[in-house]
Amino acid sequence: MWLLIILLLCVPTGGQMDQAKAVITLQPPWVSVFQEENVTLQCEGPHLPGDSSTQWFLNGTAIETLTPRYRIAAAGINDSGEYRCQTGLSVPSDPVQLEVHKDWLLLQVSSGVFTEGEPLALRCHGWRNKLMYNILFYQNGKTFKFSPRNSEFTILKTNLSHNGIYHCSGMRVHRYTSAGVSITIKELFPAPVLRASLSFPILEGNLVNLSCETKLLPQGPGLQLYFSFFMGSKTLMSRNTSSSYQMLTAKKEDSGLYWCEAATEDGKVIKRSTELELQVLEATTKKEKVGFGNLFGLWSREEGNFLPSKDKYLEEELKCQEQEEELQERIH
Ligand SMILES: *[C@@H]1O[C@H](CO)[C@@H](O)[C@H](O)[C@H]1NC(C)=O
Ligand SMILES: *[C@@H]1O[C@H](CO)[C@@H](O)[C@H](O)[C@H]1NC(C)=O
Ligand SMILES: *[C@@H]1O[C@H](CO)[C@@H](O)[C@H](O)[C@H]1NC(C)=O
Ligand SMILES: *[C@@H]1O[C@H](CO)[C@@H](O)[C@H](O)[C@H]1NC(C)=O
Ligand SMILES: *[C@@H]1O[C@H](CO)[C@@H](O)[C@H](O)[C@H]1NC(C)=O
Ligand SMILES: *[C@@H]1O[C@H](CO)[C@@H](O)[C@H](O)[C@H]1NC(C)=O
């Protein structure tokens, strides 16, 4: 009986919303560590009532630990691998690739894969916590950060330009250089394209629908985009969930350069379209056009109107005949 109720309660919600994904966080936050260092993996996700167990997977194989925290004390090479976790009501987490190294200097990163807008933390870490100084961080072989003492650096908002291979070097008696670490940044959505429902020429009084078109990454976790429309430096619509903007009756003054912006709710990722030039033709130009159109209209009316009126005449005559017949039938 209870099982049935639970099933009935769970099935509709499971079908309606995406099931929550478990999330692994690391303490300390680095996905690469030296041998003999300690790391704790923490799994967060919704549990079944009365069951707080957590399943851990290493390289796809379930491991014995069932607690939400998985502590690796004095990491060994065999602790390297792909970790995932899952709680009772979650789907398995994204993988965390943990690497255990043996070296003099290690560039530690908070993850190997990011979605643009997320922060990327880097640490140039000496074996047995030996202090390093005059630290240099490199991306694709080029230095991008020098730090006399601080071995940590955070890129607050990553974008696609942060893809690449990173390494660091630091002084201690002599200069040590770390191995390279690959960083992948996934695009959340491409820069939008601004489109107009009417192409040139737009006439005064026309309705013009502008749309700001882009596409969220499929695994974008239930994100909502906000759209803004601009003409030159003037804001036409600010941060609206609607990706279209209507100019109900275009005027000559509406001619100009239009652009739009798509942004995430937290504003961490903002992308703008290229400019689109719209030209609204004024009334005099319109008259010429209409005049030309009228000529065309008259010409077509001459041919067209004759037949319809003939048809109408026949139709009415037919109706009359039918009514007469009906009347006669009633009389009989
Ligand atoms: C790891 O944790 C143990 C205590 O559980 C501690 O004695 C040891 O110093 C830690 N190792 C490092 C490298 O911090
Ligand atoms: C790694 O090896 C050590 C012994 O060398 C063992 O105690 C530990 O359970 C192993 N870890 C994994 C994840 O297999
Ligand atoms: C998991 O896979 C990684 C690399 O694919 C390997 O280095 C590691 O030894 C594997 N760990 C276990 C416990 O199988
Ligand atoms: C990427 O971020 C850097 C700052 O970290 C910034 O200078 C650069 O303009 C950004 N690139 C793009 C395409 O937004
Ligand atoms: C404007 O264009 C967009 C995209 O083509 C469309 O989804 C929207 O319904 C249009 N709005 C109106 C009022 O025509
Ligand atoms: C968003 O746009 C819609 C339609 O264009 C409009 O009705 C609505 O008021 C706008 N909302 C805000 C907050 O501007």
PDB file of N, CA and C in Angstrom, residues 219-271:
ATOM      1  N   GLN A 219      22.536  21.203 -22.452  1.00  0.00           N
ATOM      2  CA  GLN A 219      22.581  20.851 -21.030  1.00  0.00           C
ATOM      3  C   GLN A 219      22.622  22.091 -20.146  1.00  0.00           C
ATOM      4  N   GLY A 220      22.320  23.276 -20.714  1.00  0.00           N
ATOM      5  CA  GLY A 220      22.189  24.506 -19.914  1.00  0.00           C
ATOM      6  C   GLY A 220      21.169  24.237 -18.821  1.00  0.00           C
ATOM      7  N   PRO A 221      21.583  24.220 -17.578  1.00  0.00           N
ATOM      8  CA  PRO A 221      20.738  23.709 -16.501  1.00  0.00           C
ATOM      9  C   PRO A 221      19.536  24.609 -16.205  1.00  0.00           C
ATOM     10  N   GLY A 222      18.489  24.441 -16.990  1.00  0.00           N
ATOM     11  CA  GLY A 222      17.232  25.171 -16.771  1.00  0.00           C
ATOM     12  C   GLY A 222      17.421  26.680 -16.756  1.00  0.00           C
ATOM     13  N   LEU A 223      18.344  27.164 -17.575  1.00  0.00           N
ATOM     14  CA  LEU A 223      18.643  28.587 -17.570  1.00  0.00           C
ATOM     15  C   LEU A 223      17.622  29.379 -18.372  1.00  0.00           C
ATOM     16  N   GLN A 224      17.392  30.602 -17.943  1.00  0.00           N
ATOM     17  CA  GLN A 224      16.521  31.523 -18.659  1.00  0.00           C
ATOM     18  C   GLN A 224      17.400  32.643 -19.198  1.00  0.00           C
ATOM     19  N   LEU A 225      17.206  32.972 -20.466  1.00  0.00           N
ATOM     20  CA  LEU A 225      17.973  34.088 -21.025  1.00  0.00           C
ATOM     21  C   LEU A 225      17.120  35.353 -20.983  1.00  0.00           C
ATOM     22  N   TYR A 226      17.786  36.489 -20.867  1.00  0.00           N
ATOM     23  CA  TYR A 226      17.120  37.789 -20.854  1.00  0.00           C
ATOM     24  C   TYR A 226      17.617  38.600 -22.046  1.00  0.00           C
ATOM     25  N   PHE A 227      16.686  39.270 -22.715  1.00  0.00           N
ATOM     26  CA  PHE A 227      17.031  39.962 -23.956  1.00  0.00           C
ATOM     27  C   PHE A 227      16.837  41.469 -23.813  1.00  0.00           C
ATOM     28  N   SER A 228      17.738  42.222 -24.416  1.00  0.00           N
ATOM     29  CA  SER A 228      17.620  43.682 -24.452  1.00  0.00           C
ATOM     30  C   SER A 228      17.775  44.108 -25.907  1.00  0.00           C
ATOM     31  N   PHE A 229      17.046  45.176 -26.264  1.00  0.00           N
ATOM     32  CA  PHE A 229      17.121  45.711 -27.627  1.00  0.00           C
ATOM     33  C   PHE A 229      17.562  47.161 -27.568  1.00  0.00           C
ATOM     34  N   PHE A 230      18.397  47.553 -28.495  1.00  0.00           N
ATOM     35  CA  PHE A 230      18.941  48.908 -28.520  1.00  0.00           C
ATOM     36  C   PHE A 230      18.887  49.473 -29.930  1.00  0.00           C
ATOM     37  N   MET A 231      18.725  50.815 -29.968  1.00  0.00           N
ATOM     38  CA  MET A 231      18.936  51.511 -31.230  1.00  0.00           C
ATOM     39  C   MET A 231      20.002  52.549 -30.931  1.00  0.00           C
ATOM     40  N   GLY A 232      21.155  52.406 -31.539  1.00  0.00           N
ATOM     41  CA  GLY A 232      22.277  53.269 -31.192  1.00  0.00           C
ATOM     42  C   GLY A 232      22.547  53.132 -29.700  1.00  0.00           C
ATOM     43  N   SER A 233      22.484  54.263 -28.964  1.00  0.00           N
ATOM     44  CA  SER A 233      22.743  54.196 -27.528  1.00  0.00           C
ATOM     45  C   SER A 233      21.431  54.192 -26.739  1.00  0.00           C
ATOM     46  N   LYS A 234      20.305  54.118 -27.445  1.00  0.00           N
ATOM     47  CA  LYS A 234      18.999  54.157 -26.782  1.00  0.00           C
ATOM     48  C   LYS A 234      18.522  52.733 -26.481  1.00  0.00           C
ATOM     49  N   THR A 235      18.044  52.530 -25.243  1.00  0.00           N
ATOM     50  CA  THR A 235      17.525  51.216 -24.873  1.00  0.00           C
ATOM     51  C   THR A 235      16.049  51.146 -25.244  1.00  0.00           C
ATOM     52  N   LEU A 236      15.673  50.168 -26.038  1.00  0.00           N
ATOM     53  CA  LEU A 236      14.271  50.009 -26.438  1.00  0.00           C
ATOM     54  C   LEU A 236      13.544  49.054 -25.506  1.00  0.00           C
ATOM     55  N   MET A 237      14.239  48.003 -25.111  1.00  0.00           N
ATOM     56  CA  MET A 237      13.658  47.038 -24.184  1.00  0.00           C
ATOM     57  C   MET A 237      14.811  46.477 -23.367  1.00  0.00           C
ATOM     58  N   SER A 238      14.587  46.398 -22.045  1.00  0.00           N
ATOM     59  CA  SER A 238      15.682  46.004 -21.174  1.00  0.00           C
ATOM     60  C   SER A 238      15.362  44.701 -20.452  1.00  0.00           C
ATOM     61  N   ARG A 239      16.247  43.739 -20.562  1.00  0.00           N
ATOM     62  CA  ARG A 239      16.181  42.482 -19.817  1.00  0.00           C
ATOM     63  C   ARG A 239      14.787  41.872 -19.745  1.00  0.00           C
ATOM     64  N   ASN A 240      14.300  41.444 -20.865  1.00  0.00           N
ATOM     65  CA  ASN A 240      12.982  40.813 -20.920  1.00  0.00           C
ATOM     66  C   ASN A 240      13.182  39.359 -21.351  1.00  0.00           C
ATOM     67  N   THR A 241      12.322  38.475 -20.844  1.00  0.00           N
ATOM     68  CA  THR A 241      12.448  37.067 -21.229  1.00  0.00           C
ATOM     69  C   THR A 241      11.990  36.860 -22.674  1.00  0.00           C
ATOM     70  N   SER A 242      11.255  37.819 -23.215  1.00  0.00           N
ATOM     71  CA  SER A 242      10.818  37.709 -24.606  1.00  0.00           C
ATOM     72  C   SER A 242      11.981  38.066 -25.534  1.00  0.00           C
ATOM     73  N   SER A 243      12.195  37.235 -26.549  1.00  0.00           N
ATOM     74  CA  SER A 243      13.333  37.473 -27.443  1.00  0.00           C
ATOM     75  C   SER A 243      12.914  38.292 -28.656  1.00  0.00           C
ATOM     76  N   SER A 244      11.674  38.857 -28.617  1.00  0.00           N
ATOM     77  CA  SER A 244      11.302  39.712 -29.753  1.00  0.00           C
ATOM     78  C   SER A 244      10.778  41.072 -29.270  1.00  0.00           C
ATOM     79  N   TYR A 245      10.914  42.044 -30.151  1.00  0.00           N
ATOM     80  CA  TYR A 245      10.498  43.416 -29.846  1.00  0.00           C
ATOM     81  C   TYR A 245       9.739  43.939 -31.053  1.00  0.00           C
ATOM     82  N   GLN A 246       8.559  44.527 -30.797  1.00  0.00           N
ATOM     83  CA  GLN A 246       7.746  45.015 -31.914  1.00  0.00           C
ATOM     84  C   GLN A 246       7.775  46.531 -32.008  1.00  0.00           C
ATOM     85  N   MET A 247       8.036  46.976 -33.222  1.00  0.00           N
ATOM     86  CA  MET A 247       7.884  48.386 -33.538  1.00  0.00           C
ATOM     87  C   MET A 247       6.526  48.442 -34.225  1.00  0.00           C
ATOM     88  N   LEU A 248       5.497  48.950 -33.517  1.00  0.00           N
ATOM     89  CA  LEU A 248       4.134  48.793 -34.030  1.00  0.00           C
ATOM     90  C   LEU A 248       3.908  49.602 -35.304  1.00  0.00           C
ATOM     91  N   THR A 249       4.295  50.871 -35.280  1.00  0.00           N
ATOM     92  CA  THR A 249       4.171  51.669 -36.501  1.00  0.00           C
ATOM     93  C   THR A 249       5.503  52.388 -36.712  1.00  0.00           C
ATOM     94  N   ALA A 250       6.249  51.895 -37.642  1.00  0.00           N
ATOM     95  CA  ALA A 250       7.577  52.448 -37.893  1.00  0.00           C
ATOM     96  C   ALA A 250       7.473  53.900 -38.358  1.00  0.00           C
ATOM     97  N   LYS A 251       8.394  54.731 -37.847  1.00  0.00           N
ATOM     98  CA  LYS A 251       8.452  56.125 -38.289  1.00  0.00           C
ATOM     99  C   LYS A 251       9.821  56.367 -38.905  1.00  0.00           C
ATOM    100  N   LYS A 252       9.909  57.499 -39.604  1.00  0.00           N
ATOM    101  CA  LYS A 252      11.177  57.813 -40.258  1.00  0.00           C
ATOM    102  C   LYS A 252      12.310  57.888 -39.230  1.00  0.00           C
ATOM    103  N   GLU A 253      11.985  58.423 -38.018  1.00  0.00           N
ATOM    104  CA  GLU A 253      13.009  58.578 -36.976  1.00  0.00           C
ATOM    105  C   GLU A 253      13.495  57.232 -36.444  1.00  0.00           C
ATOM    106  N   ASP A 254      12.764  56.163 -36.780  1.00  0.00           N
ATOM    107  CA  ASP A 254      13.187  54.843 -36.306  1.00  0.00           C
ATOM    108  C   ASP A 254      14.321  54.267 -37.156  1.00  0.00           C
ATOM    109  N   SER A 255      14.713  54.997 -38.193  1.00  0.00           N
ATOM    110  CA  SER A 255      15.846  54.533 -38.996  1.00  0.00           C
ATOM    111  C   SER A 255      17.105  54.577 -38.135  1.00  0.00           C
ATOM    112  N   GLY A 256      17.928  53.556 -38.246  1.00  0.00           N
ATOM    113  CA  GLY A 256      19.173  53.585 -37.483  1.00  0.00           C
ATOM    114  C   GLY A 256      19.790  52.206 -37.339  1.00  0.00           C
ATOM    115  N   LEU A 257      20.795  52.163 -36.463  1.00  0.00           N
ATOM    116  CA  LEU A 257      21.518  50.915 -36.232  1.00  0.00           C
ATOM    117  C   LEU A 257      20.938  50.236 -34.994  1.00  0.00           C
ATOM    118  N   TYR A 258      20.465  49.027 -35.178  1.00  0.00           N
ATOM    119  CA  TYR A 258      19.855  48.267 -34.091  1.00  0.00           C
ATOM    120  C   TYR A 258      20.782  47.139 -33.682  1.00  0.00           C
ATOM    121  N   TRP A 259      20.740  46.801 -32.389  1.00  0.00           N
ATOM    122  CA  TRP A 259      21.477  45.628 -31.911  1.00  0.00           C
ATOM    123  C   TRP A 259      20.767  45.072 -30.691  1.00  0.00           C
ATOM    124  N   CYS A 260      21.069  43.850 -30.356  1.00  0.00           N
ATOM    125  CA  CYS A 260      20.428  43.248 -29.185  1.00  0.00           C
ATOM    126  C   CYS A 260      21.468  42.518 -28.360  1.00  0.00           C
ATOM    127  N   GLU A 261      21.034  42.176 -27.157  1.00  0.00           N
ATOM    128  CA  GLU A 261      21.922  41.534 -26.203  1.00  0.00           C
ATOM    129  C   GLU A 261      21.172  40.373 -25.563  1.00  0.00           C
ATOM    130  N   ALA A 262      21.850  39.245 -25.373  1.00  0.00           N
ATOM    131  CA  ALA A 262      21.268  38.125 -24.629  1.00  0.00           C
ATOM    132  C   ALA A 262      22.148  37.921 -23.409  1.00  0.00           C
ATOM    133  N   ALA A 263      21.524  37.712 -22.251  1.00  0.00           N
ATOM    134  CA  ALA A 263      22.285  37.591 -21.015  1.00  0.00           C
ATOM    135  C   ALA A 263      21.666  36.540 -20.108  1.00  0.00           C
ATOM    136  N   THR A 264      22.502  35.936 -19.280  1.00  0.00           N
ATOM    137  CA  THR A 264      21.976  35.037 -18.252  1.00  0.00           C
ATOM    138  C   THR A 264      21.415  35.895 -17.124  1.00  0.00           C
ATOM    139  N   GLU A 265      20.622  35.280 -16.256  1.00  0.00           N
ATOM    140  CA  GLU A 265      19.970  36.033 -15.191  1.00  0.00           C
ATOM    141  C   GLU A 265      21.002  36.724 -14.284  1.00  0.00           C
ATOM    142  N   ASP A 266      22.095  36.024 -13.970  1.00  0.00           N
ATOM    143  CA  ASP A 266      23.107  36.608 -13.083  1.00  0.00           C
ATOM    144  C   ASP A 266      24.025  37.581 -13.828  1.00  0.00           C
ATOM    145  N   GLY A 267      23.839  37.732 -15.138  1.00  0.00           N
ATOM    146  CA  GLY A 267      24.637  38.678 -15.910  1.00  0.00           C
ATOM    147  C   GLY A 267      26.086  38.243 -16.103  1.00  0.00           C
ATOM    148  N   LYS A 268      26.400  36.991 -15.767  1.00  0.00           N
ATOM    149  CA  LYS A 268      27.790  36.547 -15.906  1.00  0.00           C
ATOM    150  C   LYS A 268      28.159  36.338 -17.364  1.00  0.00           C
ATOM    151  N   VAL A 269      27.167  35.983 -18.179  1.00  0.00           N
ATOM    152  CA  VAL A 269      27.423  35.840 -19.611  1.00  0.00           C
ATOM    153  C   VAL A 269      26.508  36.809 -20.343  1.00  0.00           C
ATOM    154  N   ILE A 270      27.089  37.769 -21.040  1.00  0.00           N
ATOM    155  CA  ILE A 270      26.337  38.742 -21.827  1.00  0.00           C
ATOM    156  C   ILE A 270      26.929  38.740 -23.228  1.00  0.00           C
ATOM    157  N   LYS A 271      26.084  38.564 -24.239  1.00  0.00           N
ATOM    158  CA  LYS A 271      26.597  38.599 -25.614  1.00  0.00           C
ATOM    159  C   LYS A 271      25.727  39.508 -26.463  1.00  0.00           C
TER     160      LYS A 271
END
